[in-house]
Short mmCIF file of C-alpha atoms and ligand atoms in Angstrom, two decimals:
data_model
loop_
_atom_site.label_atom_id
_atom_site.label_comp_id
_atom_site.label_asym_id
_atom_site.label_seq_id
_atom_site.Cartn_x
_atom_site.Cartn_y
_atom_site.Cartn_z
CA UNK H 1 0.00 0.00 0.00
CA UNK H 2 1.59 3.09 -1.11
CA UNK H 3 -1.01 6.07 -1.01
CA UNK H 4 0.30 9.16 -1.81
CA UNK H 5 0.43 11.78 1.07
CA UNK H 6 -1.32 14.14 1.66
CA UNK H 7 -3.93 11.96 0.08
CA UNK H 8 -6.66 14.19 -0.15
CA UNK H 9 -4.31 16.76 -2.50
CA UNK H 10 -3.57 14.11 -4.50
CA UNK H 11 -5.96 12.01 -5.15
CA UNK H 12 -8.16 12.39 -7.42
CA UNK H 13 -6.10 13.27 -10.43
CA UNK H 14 -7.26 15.74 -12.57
CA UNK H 15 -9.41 13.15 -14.62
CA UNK H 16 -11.21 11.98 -11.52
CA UNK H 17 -9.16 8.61 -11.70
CA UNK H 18 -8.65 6.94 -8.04
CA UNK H 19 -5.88 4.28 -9.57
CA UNK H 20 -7.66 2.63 -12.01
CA UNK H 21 -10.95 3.48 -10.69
CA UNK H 22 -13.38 6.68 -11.81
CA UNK H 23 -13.06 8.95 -14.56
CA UNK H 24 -16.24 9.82 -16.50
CA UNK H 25 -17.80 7.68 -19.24
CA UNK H 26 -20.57 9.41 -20.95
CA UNK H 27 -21.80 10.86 -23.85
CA UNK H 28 -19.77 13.99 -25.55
CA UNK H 29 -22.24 16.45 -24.65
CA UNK H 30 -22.61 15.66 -21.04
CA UNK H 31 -18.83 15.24 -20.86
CA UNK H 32 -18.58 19.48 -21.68
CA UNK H 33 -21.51 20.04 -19.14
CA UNK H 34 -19.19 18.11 -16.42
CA UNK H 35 -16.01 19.65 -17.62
CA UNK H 36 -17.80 22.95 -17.50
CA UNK H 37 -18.92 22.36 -13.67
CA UNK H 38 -15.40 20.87 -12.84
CA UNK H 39 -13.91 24.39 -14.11
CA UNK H 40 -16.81 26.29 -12.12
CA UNK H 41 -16.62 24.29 -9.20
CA UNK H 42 -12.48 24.69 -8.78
CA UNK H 43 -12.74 28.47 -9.03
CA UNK H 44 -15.80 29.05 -6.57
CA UNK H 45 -14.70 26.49 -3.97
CA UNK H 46 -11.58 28.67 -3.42
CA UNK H 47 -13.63 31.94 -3.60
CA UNK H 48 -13.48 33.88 0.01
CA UNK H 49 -17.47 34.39 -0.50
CA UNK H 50 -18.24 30.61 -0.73
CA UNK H 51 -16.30 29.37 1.78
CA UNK H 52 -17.44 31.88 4.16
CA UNK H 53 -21.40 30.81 3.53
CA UNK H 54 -20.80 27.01 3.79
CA UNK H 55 -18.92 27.52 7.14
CA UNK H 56 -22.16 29.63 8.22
CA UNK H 57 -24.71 27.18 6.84
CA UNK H 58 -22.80 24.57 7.93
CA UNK H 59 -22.77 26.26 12.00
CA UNK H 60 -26.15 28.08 11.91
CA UNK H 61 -28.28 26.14 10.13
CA UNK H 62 -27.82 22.43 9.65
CA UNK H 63 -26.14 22.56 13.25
CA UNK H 64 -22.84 21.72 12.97
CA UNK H 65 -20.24 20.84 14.42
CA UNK H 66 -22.27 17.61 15.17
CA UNK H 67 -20.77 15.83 18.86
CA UNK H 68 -18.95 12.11 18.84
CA UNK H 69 -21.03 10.39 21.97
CA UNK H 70 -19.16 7.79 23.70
CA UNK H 71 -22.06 4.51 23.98
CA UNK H 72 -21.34 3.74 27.55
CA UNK H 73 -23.87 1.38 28.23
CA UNK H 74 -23.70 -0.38 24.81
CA UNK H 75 -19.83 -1.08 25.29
CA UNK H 76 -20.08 -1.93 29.22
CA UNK H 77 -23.27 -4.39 27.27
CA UNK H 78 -20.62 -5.83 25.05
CA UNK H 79 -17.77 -6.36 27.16
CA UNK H 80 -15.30 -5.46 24.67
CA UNK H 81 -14.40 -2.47 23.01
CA UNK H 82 -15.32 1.23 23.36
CA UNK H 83 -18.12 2.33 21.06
CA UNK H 84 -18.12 6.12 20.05
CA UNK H 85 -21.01 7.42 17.69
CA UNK H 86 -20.23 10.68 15.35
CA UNK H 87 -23.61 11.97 15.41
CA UNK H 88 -24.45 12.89 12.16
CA UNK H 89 -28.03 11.71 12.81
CA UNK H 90 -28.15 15.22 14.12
CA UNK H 91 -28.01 17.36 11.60
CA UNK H 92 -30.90 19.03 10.39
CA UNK H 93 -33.40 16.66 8.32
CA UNK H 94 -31.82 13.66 10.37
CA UNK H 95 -29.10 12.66 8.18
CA UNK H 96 -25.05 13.41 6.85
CA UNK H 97 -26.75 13.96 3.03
CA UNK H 98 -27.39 17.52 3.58
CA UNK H 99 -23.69 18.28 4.10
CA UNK H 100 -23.74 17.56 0.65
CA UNK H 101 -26.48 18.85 -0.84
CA UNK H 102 -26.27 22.47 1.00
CA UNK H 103 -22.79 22.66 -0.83
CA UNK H 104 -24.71 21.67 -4.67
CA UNK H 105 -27.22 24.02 -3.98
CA UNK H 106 -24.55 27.10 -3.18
CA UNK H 107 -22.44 25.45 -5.87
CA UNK H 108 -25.08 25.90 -8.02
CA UNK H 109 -26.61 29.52 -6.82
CA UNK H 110 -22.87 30.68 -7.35
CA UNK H 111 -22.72 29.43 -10.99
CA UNK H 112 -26.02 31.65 -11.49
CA UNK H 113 -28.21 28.32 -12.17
CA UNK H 114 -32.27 28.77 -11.17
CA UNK H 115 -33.12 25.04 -10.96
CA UNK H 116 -31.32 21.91 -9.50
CA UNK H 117 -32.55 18.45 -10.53
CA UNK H 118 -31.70 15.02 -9.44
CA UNK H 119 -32.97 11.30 -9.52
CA UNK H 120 -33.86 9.49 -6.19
CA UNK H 121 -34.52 6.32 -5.31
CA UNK H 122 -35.80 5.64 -2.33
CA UNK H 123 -35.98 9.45 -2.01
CA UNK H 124 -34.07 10.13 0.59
CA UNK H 125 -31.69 12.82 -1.29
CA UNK H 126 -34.80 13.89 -3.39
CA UNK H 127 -35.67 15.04 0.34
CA UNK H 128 -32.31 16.37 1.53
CA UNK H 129 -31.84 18.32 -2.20
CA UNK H 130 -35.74 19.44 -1.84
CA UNK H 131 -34.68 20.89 1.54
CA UNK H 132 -31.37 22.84 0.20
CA UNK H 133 -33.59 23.92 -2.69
CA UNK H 134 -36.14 25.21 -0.39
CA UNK H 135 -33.19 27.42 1.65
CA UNK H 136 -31.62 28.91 -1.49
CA UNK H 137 -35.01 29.56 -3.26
CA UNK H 138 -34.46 27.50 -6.35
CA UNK H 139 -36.50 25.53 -8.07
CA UNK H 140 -36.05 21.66 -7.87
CA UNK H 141 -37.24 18.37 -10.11
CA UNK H 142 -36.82 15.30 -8.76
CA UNK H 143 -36.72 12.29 -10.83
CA UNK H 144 -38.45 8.88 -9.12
CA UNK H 145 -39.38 6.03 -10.50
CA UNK H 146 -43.20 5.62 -10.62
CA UNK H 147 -42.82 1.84 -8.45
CA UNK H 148 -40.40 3.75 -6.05
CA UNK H 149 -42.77 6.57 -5.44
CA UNK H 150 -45.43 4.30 -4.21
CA UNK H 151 -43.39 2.22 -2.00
CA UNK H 152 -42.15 5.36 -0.92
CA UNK H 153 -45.24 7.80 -0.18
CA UNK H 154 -43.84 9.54 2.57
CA UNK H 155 -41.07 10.82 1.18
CA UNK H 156 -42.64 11.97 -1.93
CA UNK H 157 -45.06 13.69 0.18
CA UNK H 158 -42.07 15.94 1.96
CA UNK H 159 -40.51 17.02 -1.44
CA UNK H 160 -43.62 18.38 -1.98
CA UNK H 161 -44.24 19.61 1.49
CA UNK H 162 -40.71 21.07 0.74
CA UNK H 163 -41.55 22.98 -2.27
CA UNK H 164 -39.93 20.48 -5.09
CA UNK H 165 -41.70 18.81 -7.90
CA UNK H 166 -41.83 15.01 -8.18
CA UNK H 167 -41.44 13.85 -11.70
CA UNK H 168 -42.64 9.94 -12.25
CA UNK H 169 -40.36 7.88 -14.66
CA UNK H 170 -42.71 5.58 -16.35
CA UNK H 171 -40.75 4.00 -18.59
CA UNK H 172 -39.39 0.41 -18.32
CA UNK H 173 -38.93 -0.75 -14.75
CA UNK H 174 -40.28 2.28 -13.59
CA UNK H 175 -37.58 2.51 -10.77
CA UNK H 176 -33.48 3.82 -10.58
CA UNK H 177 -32.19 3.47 -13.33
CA UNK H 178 -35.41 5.17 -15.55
CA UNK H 179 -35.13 7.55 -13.49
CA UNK H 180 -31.38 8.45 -13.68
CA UNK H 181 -32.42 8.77 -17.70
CA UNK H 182 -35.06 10.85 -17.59
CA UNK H 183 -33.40 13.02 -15.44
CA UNK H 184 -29.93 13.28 -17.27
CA UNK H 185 -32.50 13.89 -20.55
CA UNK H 186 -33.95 16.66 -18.87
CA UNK H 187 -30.82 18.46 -17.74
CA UNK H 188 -29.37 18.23 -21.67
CA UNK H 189 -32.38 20.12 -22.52
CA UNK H 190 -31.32 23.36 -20.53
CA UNK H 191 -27.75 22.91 -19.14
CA UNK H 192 -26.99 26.59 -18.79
CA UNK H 193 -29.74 27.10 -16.45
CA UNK H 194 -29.85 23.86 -14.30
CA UNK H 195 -27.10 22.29 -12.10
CA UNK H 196 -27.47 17.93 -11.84
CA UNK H 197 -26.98 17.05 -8.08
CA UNK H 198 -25.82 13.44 -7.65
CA UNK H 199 -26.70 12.01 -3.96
CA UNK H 200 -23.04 10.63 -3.22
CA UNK H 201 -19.46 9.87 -4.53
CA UNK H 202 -20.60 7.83 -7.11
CA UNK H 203 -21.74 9.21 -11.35
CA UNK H 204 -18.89 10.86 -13.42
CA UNK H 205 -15.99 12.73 -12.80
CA UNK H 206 -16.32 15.55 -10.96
CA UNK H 207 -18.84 14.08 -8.23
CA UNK H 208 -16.91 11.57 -6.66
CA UNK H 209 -14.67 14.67 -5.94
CA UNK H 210 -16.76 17.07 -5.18
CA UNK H 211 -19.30 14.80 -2.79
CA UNK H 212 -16.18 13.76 -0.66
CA UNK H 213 -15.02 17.63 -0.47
CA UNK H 214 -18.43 18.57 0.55
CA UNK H 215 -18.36 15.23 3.33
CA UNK H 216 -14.76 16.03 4.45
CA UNK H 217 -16.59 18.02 7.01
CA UNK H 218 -17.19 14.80 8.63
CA UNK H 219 -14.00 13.57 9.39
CA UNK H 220 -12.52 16.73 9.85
CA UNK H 221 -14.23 17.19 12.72
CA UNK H 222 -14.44 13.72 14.21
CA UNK H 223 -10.51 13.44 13.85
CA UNK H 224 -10.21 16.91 16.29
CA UNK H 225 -13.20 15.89 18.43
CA UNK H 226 -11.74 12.34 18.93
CA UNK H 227 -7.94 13.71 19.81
CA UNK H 228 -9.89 16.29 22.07
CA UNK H 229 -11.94 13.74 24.27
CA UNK H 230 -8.67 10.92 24.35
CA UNK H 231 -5.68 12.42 23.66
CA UNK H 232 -5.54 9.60 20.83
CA UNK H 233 -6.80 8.79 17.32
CA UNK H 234 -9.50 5.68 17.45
CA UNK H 235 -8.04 2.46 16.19
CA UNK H 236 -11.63 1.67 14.03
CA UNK H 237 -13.17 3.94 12.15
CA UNK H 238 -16.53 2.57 10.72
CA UNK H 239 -19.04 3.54 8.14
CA UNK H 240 -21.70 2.16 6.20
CA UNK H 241 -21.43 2.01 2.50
CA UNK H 242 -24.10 2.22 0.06
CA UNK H 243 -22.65 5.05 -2.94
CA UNK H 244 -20.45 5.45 -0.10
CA UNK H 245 -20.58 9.50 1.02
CA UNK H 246 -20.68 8.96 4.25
CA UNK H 247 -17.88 6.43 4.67
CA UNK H 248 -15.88 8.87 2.56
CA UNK H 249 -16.55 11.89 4.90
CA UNK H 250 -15.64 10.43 7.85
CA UNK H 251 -12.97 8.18 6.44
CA UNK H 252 -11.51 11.46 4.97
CA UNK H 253 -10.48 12.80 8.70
CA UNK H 254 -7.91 9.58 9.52
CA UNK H 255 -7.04 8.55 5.82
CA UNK H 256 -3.19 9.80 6.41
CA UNK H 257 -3.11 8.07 9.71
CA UNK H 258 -1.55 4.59 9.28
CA UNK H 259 -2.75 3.54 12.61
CA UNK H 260 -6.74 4.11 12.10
CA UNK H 261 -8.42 0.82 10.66
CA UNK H 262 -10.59 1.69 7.94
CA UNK H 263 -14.12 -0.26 7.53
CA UNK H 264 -16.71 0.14 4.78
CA UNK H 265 -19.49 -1.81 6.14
CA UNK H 266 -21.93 -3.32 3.26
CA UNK H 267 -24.89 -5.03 3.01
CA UNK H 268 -24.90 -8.43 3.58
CA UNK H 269 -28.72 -8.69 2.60
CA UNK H 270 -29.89 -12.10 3.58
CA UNK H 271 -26.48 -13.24 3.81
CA UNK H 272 -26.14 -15.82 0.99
CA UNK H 273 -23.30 -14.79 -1.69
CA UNK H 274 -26.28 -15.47 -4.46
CA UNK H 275 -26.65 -12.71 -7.03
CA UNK H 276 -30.25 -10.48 -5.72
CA UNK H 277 -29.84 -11.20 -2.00
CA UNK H 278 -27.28 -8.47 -1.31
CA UNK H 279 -25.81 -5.13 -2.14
CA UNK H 280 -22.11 -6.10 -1.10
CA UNK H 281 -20.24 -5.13 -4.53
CA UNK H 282 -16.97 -4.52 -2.87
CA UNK H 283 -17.09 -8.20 -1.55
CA UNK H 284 -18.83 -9.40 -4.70
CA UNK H 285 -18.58 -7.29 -7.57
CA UNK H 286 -15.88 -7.15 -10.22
CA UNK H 287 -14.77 -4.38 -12.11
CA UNK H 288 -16.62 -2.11 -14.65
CA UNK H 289 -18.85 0.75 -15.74
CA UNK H 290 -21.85 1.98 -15.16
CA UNK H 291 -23.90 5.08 -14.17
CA UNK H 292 -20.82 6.62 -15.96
CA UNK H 293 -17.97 5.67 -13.78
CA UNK H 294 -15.34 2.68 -13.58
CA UNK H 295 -15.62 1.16 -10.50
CA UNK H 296 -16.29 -2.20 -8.84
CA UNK H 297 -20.19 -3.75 -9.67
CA UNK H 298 -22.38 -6.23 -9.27
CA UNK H 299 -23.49 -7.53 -12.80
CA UNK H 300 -25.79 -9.59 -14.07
CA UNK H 301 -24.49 -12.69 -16.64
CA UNK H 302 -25.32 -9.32 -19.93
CA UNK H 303 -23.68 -7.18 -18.36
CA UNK H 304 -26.22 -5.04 -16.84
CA UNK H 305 -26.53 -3.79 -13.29
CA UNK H 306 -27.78 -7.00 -11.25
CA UNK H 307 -30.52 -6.60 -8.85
CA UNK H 308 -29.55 -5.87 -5.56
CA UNK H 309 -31.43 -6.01 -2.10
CA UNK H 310 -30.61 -4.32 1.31
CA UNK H 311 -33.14 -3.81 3.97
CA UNK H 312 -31.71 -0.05 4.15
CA UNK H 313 -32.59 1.26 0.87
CA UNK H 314 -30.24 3.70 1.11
CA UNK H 315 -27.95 0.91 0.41
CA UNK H 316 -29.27 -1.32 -2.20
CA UNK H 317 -27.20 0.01 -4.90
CA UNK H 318 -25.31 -2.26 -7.36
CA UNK H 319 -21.79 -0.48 -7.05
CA UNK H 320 -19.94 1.37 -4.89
CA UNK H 321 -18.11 4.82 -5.42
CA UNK H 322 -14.49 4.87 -7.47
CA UNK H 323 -12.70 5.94 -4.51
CA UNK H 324 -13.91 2.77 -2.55
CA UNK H 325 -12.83 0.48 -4.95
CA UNK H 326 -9.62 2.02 -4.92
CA UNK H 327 -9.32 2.34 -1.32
CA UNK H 328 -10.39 -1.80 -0.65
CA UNK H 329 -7.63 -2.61 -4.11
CA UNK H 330 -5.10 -0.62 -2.12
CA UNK H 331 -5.54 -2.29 0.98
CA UNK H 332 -6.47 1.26 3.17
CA UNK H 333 -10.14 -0.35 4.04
CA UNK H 334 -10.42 -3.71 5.55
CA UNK H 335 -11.34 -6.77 3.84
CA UNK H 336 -15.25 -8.14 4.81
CA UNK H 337 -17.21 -5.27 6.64
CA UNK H 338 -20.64 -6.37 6.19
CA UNK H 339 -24.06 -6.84 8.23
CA UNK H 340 -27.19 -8.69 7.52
CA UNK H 341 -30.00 -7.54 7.39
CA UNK H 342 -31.08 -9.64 10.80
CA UNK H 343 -27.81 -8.16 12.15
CA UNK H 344 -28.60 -4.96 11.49
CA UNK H 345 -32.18 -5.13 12.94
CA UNK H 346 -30.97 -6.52 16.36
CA UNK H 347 -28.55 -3.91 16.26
CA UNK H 348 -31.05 -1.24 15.45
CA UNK H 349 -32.76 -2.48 18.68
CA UNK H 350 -29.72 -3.11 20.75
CA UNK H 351 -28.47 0.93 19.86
CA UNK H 352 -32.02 2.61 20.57
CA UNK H 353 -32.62 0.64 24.03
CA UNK H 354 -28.67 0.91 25.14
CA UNK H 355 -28.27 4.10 24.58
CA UNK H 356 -31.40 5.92 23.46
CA UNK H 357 -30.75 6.58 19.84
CA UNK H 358 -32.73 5.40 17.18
CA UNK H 359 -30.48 4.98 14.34
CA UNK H 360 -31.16 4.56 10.79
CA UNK H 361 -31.33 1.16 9.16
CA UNK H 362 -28.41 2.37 6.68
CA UNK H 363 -26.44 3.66 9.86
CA UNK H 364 -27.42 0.23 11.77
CA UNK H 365 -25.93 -1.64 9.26
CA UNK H 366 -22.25 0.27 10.58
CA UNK H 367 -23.44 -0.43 14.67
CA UNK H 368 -23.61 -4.05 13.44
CA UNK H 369 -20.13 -4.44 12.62
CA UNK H 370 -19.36 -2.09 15.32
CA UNK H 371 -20.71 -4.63 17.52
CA UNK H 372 -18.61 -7.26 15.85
CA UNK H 373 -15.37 -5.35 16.23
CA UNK H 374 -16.11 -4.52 19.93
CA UNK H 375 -16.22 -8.74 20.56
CA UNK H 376 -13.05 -9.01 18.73
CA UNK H 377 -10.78 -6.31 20.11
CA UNK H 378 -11.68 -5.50 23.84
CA UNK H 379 -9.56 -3.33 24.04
CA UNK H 380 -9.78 -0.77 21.05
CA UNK H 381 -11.58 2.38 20.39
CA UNK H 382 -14.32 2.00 17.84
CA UNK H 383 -15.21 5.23 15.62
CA UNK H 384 -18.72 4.53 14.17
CA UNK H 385 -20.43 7.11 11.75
CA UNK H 386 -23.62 7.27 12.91
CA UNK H 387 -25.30 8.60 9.39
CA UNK H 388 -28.58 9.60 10.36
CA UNK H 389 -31.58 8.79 12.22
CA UNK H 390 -34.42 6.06 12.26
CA UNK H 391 -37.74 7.94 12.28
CA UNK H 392 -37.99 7.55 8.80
CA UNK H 393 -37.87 3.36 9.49
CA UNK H 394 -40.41 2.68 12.19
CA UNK H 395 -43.17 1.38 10.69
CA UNK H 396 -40.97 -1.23 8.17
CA UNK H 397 -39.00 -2.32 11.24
CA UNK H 398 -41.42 -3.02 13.63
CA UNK H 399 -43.81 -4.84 11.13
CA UNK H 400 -41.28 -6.94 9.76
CA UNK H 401 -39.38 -7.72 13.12
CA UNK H 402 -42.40 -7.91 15.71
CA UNK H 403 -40.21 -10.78 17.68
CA UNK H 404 -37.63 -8.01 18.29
CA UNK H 405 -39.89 -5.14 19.57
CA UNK H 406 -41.27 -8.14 21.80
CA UNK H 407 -38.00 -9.11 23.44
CA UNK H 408 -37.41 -8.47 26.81
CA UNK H 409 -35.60 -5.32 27.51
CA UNK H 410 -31.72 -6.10 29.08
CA UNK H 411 -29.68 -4.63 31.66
CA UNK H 412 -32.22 -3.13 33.74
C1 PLP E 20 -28.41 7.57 1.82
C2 PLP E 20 -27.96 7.14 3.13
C3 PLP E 20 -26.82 6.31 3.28
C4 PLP E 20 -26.07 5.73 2.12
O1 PLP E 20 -25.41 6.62 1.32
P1 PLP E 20 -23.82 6.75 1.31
O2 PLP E 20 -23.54 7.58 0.12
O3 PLP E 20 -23.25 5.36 1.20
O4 PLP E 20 -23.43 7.39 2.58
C5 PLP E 20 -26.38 6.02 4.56
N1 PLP E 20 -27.03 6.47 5.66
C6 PLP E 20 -28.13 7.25 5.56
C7 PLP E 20 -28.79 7.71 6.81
C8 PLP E 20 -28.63 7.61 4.30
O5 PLP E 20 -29.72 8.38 4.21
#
């Protein structure tokens, strides 16, 4: 493993490439729309102006810096190691995606663009863009499949609450990947005036960039908070990894730090290595491109993005950013982070009766392993990202794991 140092100067290069993995495969006249933001977004991110109103939105509105809370009961619980929770399920709307998508919005608003558009799945950064929309007063289409936006009412309802339009992809499947179409169609049709926000380090060159600069935030902080409470960097750090942002953002704050263990948690599904039970590509995929990047993905036997499944559907995604298929070839993250879906419901539990948190069934996945790690190395300091917050899973957890909200409460 030779990374270069300080990573986060070099690496990207100027093409987007992390090693072998990134870049930006896509048609000509996207590829001068990207280039075009690339050039945009290096000259604003430097400018005194925009730095000085993403520190302020960043502080006085999304309520930043968020703490680390040490999970005292959950580790005494465990026996093991320490647990320590960067609370990112604390910033506004719940979750780390808006420390991305306030940065788009201003991105945009500074290139002089009147509409942002993206494509959602389950809808949870159709939400968090809806909300930065809503704070810079721009307008905002979201792209959803039609099937995604009924299993997913209530977050179609809050873009709407929020002010943004819901567009319905009904072609084909009706889900993702018509979606992610219809979307890049419409921005084609009026580039000068619109600004495409992808949800996380994942799409072409520059977003797996720019995503991780706008998550840095993350690790920035946890790294200072961490050496502030201990006098000592953790020995874990742990995220869980759908696209990957907020892996990347926290990750970001310890990547230079030989010491730190590095884990990208994926989803395990329902834990066979069969092709449709899982979302694990980093475990299971192979190399490739798709969604306009080279990275490592889960195909089918044509080719084509295989179907995936996660219980956190901010997870089920068929690949994984560029820089985390660098980062696992390289060696920096650890081989086999991974939860199942059971896994990550007993955890769910275990973290909201321990230490009264309700965590999100993305961010579960990450206590999971946590958990794991804690059994393995009593005596280590665990880092977990704790990416946001459960409200938005209640009703799917406790109908599909009655036996769980039924167990007798431990340790008191
Ligand atoms: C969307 C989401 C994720 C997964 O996205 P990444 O880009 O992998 O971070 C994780 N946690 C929460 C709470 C999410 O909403």
């Amino acid at each position: 493993m030779t990374l270069p140092k300080p990573y986060l100067l070099h690496v990207p290069d100027d093409k987007g490439y992390f090693g072998a993995y990134g870049g930006s495969f896509i048609p000509p006249n996207l590829q001068t729309e990207m280039d075009k933001i690339y050039a945009e977004y290096k000259r604003i991110s430097k400018s005194a102006d925009y730095v000085a109103e993403l520190r302020s939105i960043r502080k006085n509105y999304q309520g930043r810096p968020t703490p680390i809370s040490y999970a005292k009961r959950l580790s005494n619980h465990i026996g093991g190691g320490r647990i320590y929770l960067k609370r990112e399920d604390l910033n506004h709307m719940g979750a780390h995606k808006l420390n991305h998508c306030m940065a788009e919005v201003l991105l945009a608003k500074h290139m002089g663009k009147k509409k942002v558009i993206a494509e959602t799945g389950a809808g949870q950064h159709g939400v968090a863009l809806a909300t930065a929309a809503a704070y810079f007063g721009l307008e905002c289409d979201i792209y959803m499949g039609a099937v995604d936006m009924e299993k997913e009412k209530p977050n179609v309802v809050r873009m709407e609450i929020l002010g943004a339009k819901v567009i319905p992809a009904t072609e084909g499947l009706q889900t993702l990947k018509e979606a992610v179409d219809k979307a890049f169609m419409a921005y084609l049709e009026d580039p000068e005036n619109i600004l495409y926000c992808i949800g996380s380090v994942v799409g072409p060159h520059p977003f797996p960039y720019m995503v991780r600069e706008f998550q840095k935030i993350v690790g920035i902080e946890a790294r200072e908070q961490f050496l502030d409470l201990l006098g000592e960097l953790p020995d874990h750090v742990v995220a869980c990894c759908g696209g990957g942002s907020n892996a990347m953002g926290i990750f970001s704050g310890f990547i230079d730090d030989p010491t730190v263990k590095l884990h990208a948690v994926e989803p395990l599904g329902k834990g066979t290595n069969e092709l449709g039970d899982h979302a694990a590509s980093i475990s299971h995929g192979t190399d490739g491109v798709m969604h306009g990047f080279k990275s490592i993905m889960l195909h089918n036997k044509d080719g084509e993005p295989a179907p995936v499944h996660s219980i956190a559907s901010g997870l089920d995604y068929p690949s994984v950013g560029p820089e985390h298929a660098y980062l696992a070839t390289e060696g920096r993250t650890e081989k086999g982070a991974g939860a199942t879906d059971q896994e990550t419901a007993e955890a769910f539990f275990t973290l909201s009766r321990f230490e009264g948190i309700i965590p999100a069934l993305e961010s579960a996945h990450a206590v999971a392993y946590a958990i794991k790690l804690a059994k393995q190395y009593p005596d280590a300091s665990i880092l977990v990202n704790l990416s946001g917050r459960g409200d938005k899973d209640l009703d799917y957890v406790v109908s599909k794991y009655p036996e769980l909200l039924q167990a007798p409460v431990e340790g008191r």
